[in-house]
PDB file of C-alpha atoms in Angstrom:
ATOM      1  CA  MET H 673     106.877 108.981  68.100  1.00 68.00           C
ATOM      2  CA  LYS H 674     106.472 112.157  66.050  1.00 86.00           C
ATOM      3  CA  LEU H 675     108.022 112.129  62.610  1.00 94.00           C
ATOM      4  CA  THR H 676     110.527 114.753  61.558  1.00 97.00           C
ATOM      5  CA  VAL H 677     109.816 116.057  58.068  1.00 98.00           C
ATOM      6  CA  LEU H 678     112.276 118.136  56.046  1.00 98.00           C
ATOM      7  CA  TYR H 679     110.964 120.868  53.720  1.00 98.00           C
ATOM      8  CA  PRO H 680     113.786 122.268  51.535  1.00 97.00           C
ATOM      9  CA  PHE H 681     112.941 125.511  49.735  1.00 97.00           C
ATOM     10  CA  MET H 682     114.864 126.998  46.812  1.00 94.00           C
ATOM     11  CA  GLU H 683     114.530 130.753  46.415  1.00 94.00           C
ATOM     12  CA  ASP H 684     114.608 130.593  42.598  1.00 92.00           C
ATOM     13  CA  SER H 685     111.310 128.692  42.581  1.00 92.00           C
ATOM     14  CA  PHE H 686     109.404 131.223  44.694  1.00 94.00           C
ATOM     15  CA  SER H 687     105.837 131.844  43.526  1.00 93.00           C
ATOM     16  CA  GLU H 688     102.315 132.280  44.834  1.00 94.00           C
ATOM     17  CA  ASN H 689     102.322 128.510  45.347  1.00 94.00           C
ATOM     18  CA  THR H 690     105.199 128.928  47.800  1.00 96.00           C
ATOM     19  CA  LEU H 691     103.044 131.172  49.977  1.00 96.00           C
ATOM     20  CA  ASN H 692     100.214 128.617  49.903  1.00 95.00           C
ATOM     21  CA  PHE H 693     102.638 125.862  50.887  1.00 96.00           C
ATOM     22  CA  ILE H 694     103.979 127.944  53.785  1.00 97.00           C
ATOM     23  CA  GLU H 695     100.420 128.474  55.026  1.00 95.00           C
ATOM     24  CA  ILE H 696      99.991 124.697  55.156  1.00 95.00           C
ATOM     25  CA  LEU H 697     103.258 124.397  57.108  1.00 97.00           C
ATOM     26  CA  SER H 698     101.933 126.914  59.635  1.00 96.00           C
ATOM     27  CA  ARG H 699      98.882 124.710  60.169  1.00 95.00           C
ATOM     28  CA  LEU H 700     101.064 121.616  60.475  1.00 95.00           C
ATOM     29  CA  LYS H 701     103.083 123.370  63.163  1.00 95.00           C
ATOM     30  CA  GLN H 702      99.888 124.249  65.056  1.00 94.00           C
ATOM     31  CA  LYS H 703      98.722 120.635  64.807  1.00 93.00           C
ATOM     32  CA  ARG H 704     101.985 119.412  66.424  1.00 92.00           C
ATOM     33  CA  ALA H 705     101.673 116.025  64.762  1.00 91.00           C
ATOM     34  CA  VAL H 706     105.073 116.247  63.057  1.00 95.00           C
ATOM     35  CA  ASP H 707     108.320 118.087  63.714  1.00 97.00           C
ATOM     36  CA  LEU H 708     109.182 120.505  60.914  1.00 98.00           C
ATOM     37  CA  LEU H 709     112.692 121.101  59.570  1.00 98.00           C
ATOM     38  CA  ILE H 710     112.691 123.919  57.017  1.00 98.00           C
ATOM     39  CA  THR H 711     115.617 125.088  54.905  1.00 97.00           C
ATOM     40  CA  VAL H 712     116.199 127.815  52.326  1.00 97.00           C
ATOM     41  CA  ASP H 713     119.210 128.074  50.049  1.00 94.00           C
ATOM     42  CA  LYS H 714     119.561 131.859  50.375  1.00 94.00           C
ATOM     43  CA  PRO H 715     117.769 134.871  51.853  1.00 96.00           C
ATOM     44  CA  GLY H 716     114.908 136.285  49.801  1.00 97.00           C
ATOM     45  CA  ARG H 717     111.137 136.252  49.448  1.00 98.00           C
ATOM     46  CA  THR H 718     110.867 132.708  50.780  1.00 98.00           C
ATOM     47  CA  SER H 719     112.750 133.456  53.993  1.00 98.00           C
ATOM     48  CA  ASP H 720     110.731 136.671  54.406  1.00 98.00           C
ATOM     49  CA  ALA H 721     107.483 134.695  54.086  1.00 98.00           C
ATOM     50  CA  LEU H 722     108.699 132.087  56.587  1.00 98.00           C
ATOM     51  CA  LYS H 723     109.578 134.814  59.099  1.00 97.00           C
ATOM     52  CA  LYS H 724     106.171 136.415  58.618  1.00 97.00           C
ATOM     53  CA  ALA H 725     104.517 133.050  59.274  1.00 97.00           C
ATOM     54  CA  GLY H 726     106.587 132.559  62.436  1.00 97.00           C
ATOM     55  CA  LEU H 727     108.336 129.473  61.068  1.00 97.00           C
ATOM     56  CA  SER H 728     111.963 128.735  61.941  1.00 97.00           C
ATOM     57  CA  TYR H 729     114.336 127.768  59.153  1.00 97.00           C
ATOM     58  CA  GLU H 730     118.004 127.126  58.449  1.00 97.00           C
ATOM     59  CA  GLU H 731     120.003 128.387  55.503  1.00 96.00           C
ATOM     60  CA  VAL H 732     121.701 125.632  53.483  1.00 94.00           C
ATOM     61  CA  ALA H 733     123.599 127.169  50.594  1.00 89.00           C
ATOM     62  CA  PHE H 734     123.682 125.791  47.055  1.00 85.00           C
ATOM     63  CA  ALA H 735     126.485 127.144  44.872  1.00 77.00           C
ATOM     64  CA  ALA H 736     124.801 125.889  41.702  1.00 77.00           C
ATOM     65  CA  PRO H 737     121.109 124.869  41.968  1.00 80.00           C
ATOM     66  CA  VAL H 738     120.029 122.215  39.457  1.00 82.00           C
ATOM     67  CA  GLY H 739     117.573 123.388  36.796  1.00 75.00           C
ATOM     68  CA  SER H 740     114.566 121.365  35.610  1.00 72.00           C
ATOM     69  CA  ARG H 741     115.953 121.224  32.052  1.00 73.00           C
ATOM     70  CA  ASP H 742     119.648 120.743  32.773  1.00 75.00           C
ATOM     71  CA  PHE H 743     121.437 117.982  30.879  1.00 75.00           C
ATOM     72  CA  TYR H 744     122.607 115.011  32.924  1.00 74.00           C
ATOM     73  CA  LEU H 745     126.313 115.940  32.894  1.00 76.00           C
ATOM     74  CA  THR H 746     125.440 119.487  33.928  1.00 80.00           C
ATOM     75  CA  VAL H 747     123.408 118.065  36.819  1.00 80.00           C
ATOM     76  CA  LEU H 748     126.328 115.931  37.983  1.00 78.00           C
ATOM     77  CA  PHE H 749     128.700 118.902  37.871  1.00 78.00           C
ATOM     78  CA  LYS H 750     126.289 121.075  39.866  1.00 80.00           C
ATOM     79  CA  LEU H 751     125.606 118.381  42.458  1.00 80.00           C
ATOM     80  CA  ILE H 752     129.330 117.823  43.006  1.00 77.00           C
ATOM     81  CA  ARG H 753     129.680 121.547  43.688  1.00 75.00           C
ATOM     82  CA  SER H 754     126.610 121.931  45.885  1.00 75.00           C
ATOM     83  CA  ALA H 755     125.447 118.678  47.433  1.00 78.00           C
ATOM     84  CA  ILE H 756     128.039 118.517  50.210  1.00 83.00           C
ATOM     85  CA  PHE H 757     126.050 121.026  52.286  1.00 86.00           C
ATOM     86  CA  SER H 758     122.805 119.078  51.988  1.00 88.00           C
ATOM     87  CA  PHE H 759     124.694 115.841  52.716  1.00 88.00           C
ATOM     88  CA  PHE H 760     126.050 117.154  56.014  1.00 90.00           C
ATOM     89  CA  TYR H 761     122.638 118.587  56.863  1.00 94.00           C
ATOM     90  CA  PHE H 762     121.171 115.092  56.681  1.00 94.00           C
ATOM     91  CA  LYS H 763     124.011 113.723  58.779  1.00 91.00           C
ATOM     92  CA  SER H 764     123.433 116.304  61.514  1.00 94.00           C
ATOM     93  CA  HIS H 765     119.641 115.822  61.750  1.00 95.00           C
ATOM     94  CA  GLN H 766     117.336 112.870  62.325  1.00 93.00           C
ATOM     95  CA  ILE H 767     115.029 113.075  59.284  1.00 96.00           C
ATOM     96  CA  ASN H 768     112.240 110.558  58.700  1.00 96.00           C
ATOM     97  CA  VAL H 769     110.596 111.963  55.558  1.00 97.00           C
ATOM     98  CA  MET H 770     111.393 114.738  53.082  1.00 98.00           C
ATOM     99  CA  HIS H 771     108.662 116.750  51.348  1.00 98.00           C
ATOM    100  CA  CYS H 772     109.892 118.765  48.370  1.00 98.00           C
ATOM    101  CA  PRO H 773     107.677 121.844  47.846  1.00 97.00           C
ATOM    102  CA  ASP H 774     108.342 121.782  44.083  1.00 95.00           C
ATOM    103  CA  VAL H 775     110.436 120.114  41.402  1.00 93.00           C
ATOM    104  CA  LEU H 776     113.447 122.424  41.802  1.00 93.00           C
ATOM    105  CA  SER H 777     113.851 121.488  45.457  1.00 94.00           C
ATOM    106  CA  LEU H 778     113.574 117.823  44.456  1.00 95.00           C
ATOM    107  CA  LEU H 779     116.402 118.165  41.936  1.00 92.00           C
ATOM    108  CA  CYS H 780     118.695 119.742  44.508  1.00 91.00           C
ATOM    109  CA  TRP H 781     117.831 117.563  47.522  1.00 94.00           C
ATOM    110  CA  GLY H 782     116.401 114.312  46.162  1.00 92.00           C
ATOM    111  CA  ASN H 783     119.678 112.526  45.531  1.00 90.00           C
ATOM    112  CA  THR H 784     120.939 113.304  49.045  1.00 92.00           C
ATOM    113  CA  SER H 785     117.700 111.947  50.487  1.00 94.00           C
ATOM    114  CA  LYS H 786     118.191 108.740  48.484  1.00 92.00           C
ATOM    115  CA  MET H 787     121.770 108.380  49.729  1.00 90.00           C
ATOM    116  CA  ASN H 788     120.484 108.579  53.297  1.00 92.00           C
ATOM    117  CA  ARG H 789     117.585 106.204  52.573  1.00 93.00           C
ATOM    118  CA  VAL H 790     114.992 108.784  53.562  1.00 95.00           C
ATOM    119  CA  PRO H 791     111.685 108.514  51.629  1.00 96.00           C
ATOM    120  CA  PHE H 792     110.493 111.656  49.921  1.00 97.00           C
ATOM    121  CA  VAL H 793     107.400 113.055  48.264  1.00 97.00           C
ATOM    122  CA  THR H 794     107.219 115.861  45.736  1.00 97.00           C
ATOM    123  CA  SER H 795     104.596 118.528  45.164  1.00 97.00           C
ATOM    124  CA  VAL H 796     104.330 119.460  41.473  1.00 96.00           C
ATOM    125  CA  GLN H 797     103.028 122.999  41.170  1.00 92.00           C
ATOM    126  CA  GLU H 798     103.265 123.710  37.420  1.00 88.00           C
ATOM    127  CA  ASN H 799     103.045 122.022  34.031  1.00 84.00           C
ATOM    128  CA  GLU H 800     106.557 121.789  32.647  1.00 81.00           C
ATOM    129  CA  LYS H 801     108.786 119.700  30.445  1.00 82.00           C
ATOM    130  CA  PHE H 802     111.113 117.606  32.590  1.00 84.00           C
ATOM    131  CA  SER H 803     114.720 116.730  31.886  1.00 84.00           C
ATOM    132  CA  ARG H 804     115.847 113.106  32.098  1.00 86.00           C
ATOM    133  CA  TYR H 805     117.222 113.697  35.591  1.00 87.00           C
ATOM    134  CA  ALA H 806     114.001 115.368  36.720  1.00 89.00           C
ATOM    135  CA  SER H 807     111.973 112.421  35.403  1.00 89.00           C
ATOM    136  CA  LEU H 808     114.233 109.964  37.249  1.00 90.00           C
ATOM    137  CA  MET H 809     113.906 111.848  40.517  1.00 92.00           C
ATOM    138  CA  LEU H 810     110.131 112.107  40.182  1.00 94.00           C
ATOM    139  CA  ALA H 811     110.031 108.352  39.585  1.00 95.00           C
ATOM    140  CA  ASP H 812     111.993 107.867  42.822  1.00 95.00           C
ATOM    141  CA  SER H 813     109.476 109.958  44.776  1.00 96.00           C
ATOM    142  CA  LYS H 814     107.178 107.815  46.885  1.00 96.00           C
ATOM    143  CA  LYS H 815     104.315 110.071  45.872  1.00 96.00           C
ATOM    144  CA  VAL H 816     103.982 112.881  43.337  1.00 97.00           C
ATOM    145  CA  VAL H 817     101.227 115.235  44.483  1.00 96.00           C
ATOM    146  CA  CYS H 818      99.843 117.513  41.763  1.00 96.00           C
ATOM    147  CA  ARG H 819      98.295 120.925  42.333  1.00 93.00           C
ATOM    148  CA  SER H 820      95.618 120.316  39.683  1.00 93.00           C
ATOM    149  CA  GLU H 821      94.049 117.488  37.699  1.00 93.00           C
ATOM    150  CA  GLU H 822      95.484 118.993  34.516  1.00 93.00           C
ATOM    151  CA  ILE H 823      99.013 118.662  35.881  1.00 93.00           C
ATOM    152  CA  ARG H 824      98.388 115.081  36.960  1.00 93.00           C
ATOM    153  CA  GLN H 825      97.034 114.127  33.544  1.00 91.00           C
ATOM    154  CA  LYS H 826     100.110 115.534  31.791  1.00 90.00           C
ATOM    155  CA  LEU H 827     102.661 113.668  33.896  1.00 90.00           C
ATOM    156  CA  PRO H 828     104.597 110.904  32.110  1.00 87.00           C
ATOM    157  CA  ARG H 829     102.630 107.650  32.169  1.00 87.00           C
ATOM    158  CA  ARG H 830     105.281 105.862  34.232  1.00 88.00           C
ATOM    159  CA  LEU H 831     104.467 108.211  37.137  1.00 90.00           C
ATOM    160  CA  SER H 832     100.760 107.409  37.168  1.00 86.00           C
ATOM    161  CA  PHE H 833     101.137 104.804  39.939  1.00 88.00           C
ATOM    162  CA  SER H 834     102.549 107.389  42.359  1.00 93.00           C
ATOM    163  CA  ALA H 835     100.605 110.483  41.232  1.00 94.00           C
ATOM    164  CA  LEU H 836      97.977 111.944  43.563  1.00 94.00           C
ATOM    165  CA  LEU H 837      95.776 115.000  43.346  1.00 94.00           C
ATOM    166  CA  ALA H 838      96.496 117.562  46.051  1.00 93.00           C
ATOM    167  CA  PRO H 839      93.712 117.506  48.664  1.00 90.00           C
ATOM    168  CA  GLU H 840      92.889 121.195  48.191  1.00 89.00           C
ATOM    169  CA  ALA H 841      92.214 120.522  44.495  1.00 89.00           C
ATOM    170  CA  GLN H 842      89.850 117.603  45.077  1.00 88.00           C
ATOM    171  CA  ASN H 843      86.134 117.973  44.420  1.00 84.00           C
ATOM    172  CA  ILE H 844      84.936 117.385  47.969  1.00 85.00           C
ATOM    173  CA  PRO H 845      82.557 119.357  50.253  1.00 85.00           C
ATOM    174  CA  GLU H 846      85.376 120.288  52.671  1.00 81.00           C
ATOM    175  CA  ASN H 847      87.030 122.411  50.000  1.00 81.00           C
ATOM    176  CA  LEU H 848      84.064 124.781  49.787  1.00 83.00           C
ATOM    177  CA  ASN H 849      85.333 126.471  52.942  1.00 89.00           C
ATOM    178  CA  LYS H 850      88.930 127.622  53.429  1.00 87.00           C
ATOM    179  CA  GLU H 851      89.193 126.481  57.039  1.00 89.00           C
ATOM    180  CA  THR H 852      87.869 122.980  56.414  1.00 91.00           C
ATOM    181  CA  SER H 853      89.999 122.778  53.252  1.00 90.00           C
ATOM    182  CA  LEU H 854      93.154 123.582  55.223  1.00 89.00           C
ATOM    183  CA  LYS H 855      92.234 121.071  57.915  1.00 90.00           C
ATOM    184  CA  ASN H 856      91.654 118.393  55.281  1.00 92.00           C
ATOM    185  CA  THR H 857      95.001 119.227  53.640  1.00 93.00           C
ATOM    186  CA  VAL H 858      96.916 119.028  56.921  1.00 94.00           C
ATOM    187  CA  ASP H 859      95.296 115.689  57.799  1.00 94.00           C
ATOM    188  CA  PHE H 860      96.138 114.388  54.307  1.00 94.00           C
ATOM    189  CA  TRP H 861      99.844 115.166  54.701  1.00 96.00           C
ATOM    190  CA  ILE H 862     100.086 113.783  58.226  1.00 95.00           C
ATOM    191  CA  GLU H 863      98.567 110.487  57.106  1.00 95.00           C
ATOM    192  CA  LEU H 864     100.786 110.331  54.020  1.00 95.00           C
ATOM    193  CA  TYR H 865     103.981 110.974  55.998  1.00 96.00           C
ATOM    194  CA  ALA H 866     103.025 108.259  58.480  1.00 94.00           C
ATOM    195  CA  SER H 867     102.402 105.770  55.664  1.00 93.00           C
ATOM    196  CA  LEU H 868     105.922 106.341  54.291  1.00 91.00           C
ATOM    197  CA  PHE H 869     107.769 105.813  57.540  1.00 81.00           C
ATOM    198  CA  VAL H 870     108.535 102.135  58.056  1.00 66.00           C
ATOM    199  CA  LYS H 871     109.164 101.345  61.704  1.00 61.00           C
ATOM    200  CA  PRO H 872     111.701  98.584  62.457  1.00 48.00           C
ATOM    201  CA  ASP H 873     110.220  95.189  63.298  1.00 49.00           C
ATOM    202  CA  LEU H 874     111.545  94.716  66.843  1.00 45.00           C
ATOM    203  CA  SER H 875     110.540  91.041  66.823  1.00 51.00           C
ATOM    204  CA  LYS H 876     113.199  90.423  64.163  1.00 47.00           C
ATOM    205  CA  ILE H 877     116.011  92.132  66.056  1.00 41.00           C
ATOM    206  CA  THR H 878     117.795  89.357  67.946  1.00 43.00           C
ATOM    207  CA  GLY H 879     121.074  91.056  68.769  1.00 42.00           C
ATOM    208  CA  VAL H 880     122.924  88.115  67.193  1.00 47.00           C
ATOM    209  CA  LEU H 881     125.430  89.000  64.487  1.00 44.00           C
ATOM    210  CA  ASN H 882     124.581  87.434  61.146  1.00 43.00           C
ATOM    211  CA  LYS H 883     127.806  85.862  59.889  1.00 42.00           C
ATOM    212  CA  ASN H 884     126.436  84.594  56.566  1.00 40.00           C
TER     213      ASN H 884
END
């Protein structure tokens, strides 16, 4: 069974890293090892880049995107206003894993993923100071994948157990060539997604109602 992976983009976090991430998604699509669900919160440079790459996406609006330095009460207020759309998106799709392209997408989508018991990973693209809510959501990520060793070293110590270095940043021979680097990156993500998806143990499903 192929896994379905959700990639939620937020237009306000668009950068050169977004374009690199979209290139990896194009390769994942070509590989056909996972089914891609891609969302954007509003039209803009991200949706233009996705169209150019030939990747389908859906628009899921956020009235008030959460910021990486928002106070906790501000976060709650924004999520109450905005999270209903992401909640219904999860309910209308079969999602096995969520991969947040950056911290902003994690802040807006992570809590909904938790509510639906869908494991998620987060790519951290920049060094930044995280709010309490951001730190909590990063701690809930199954893996935190850092774009550089410098970023990984500056993460809070409590995240060290889940922090990985992005495959394209690793000092390995494959990364000396763009094509082999992209192949290595795609293989890395496919293997990581598969490791996060826990299949039900059919031997323990008896069909008998547990009345305890």
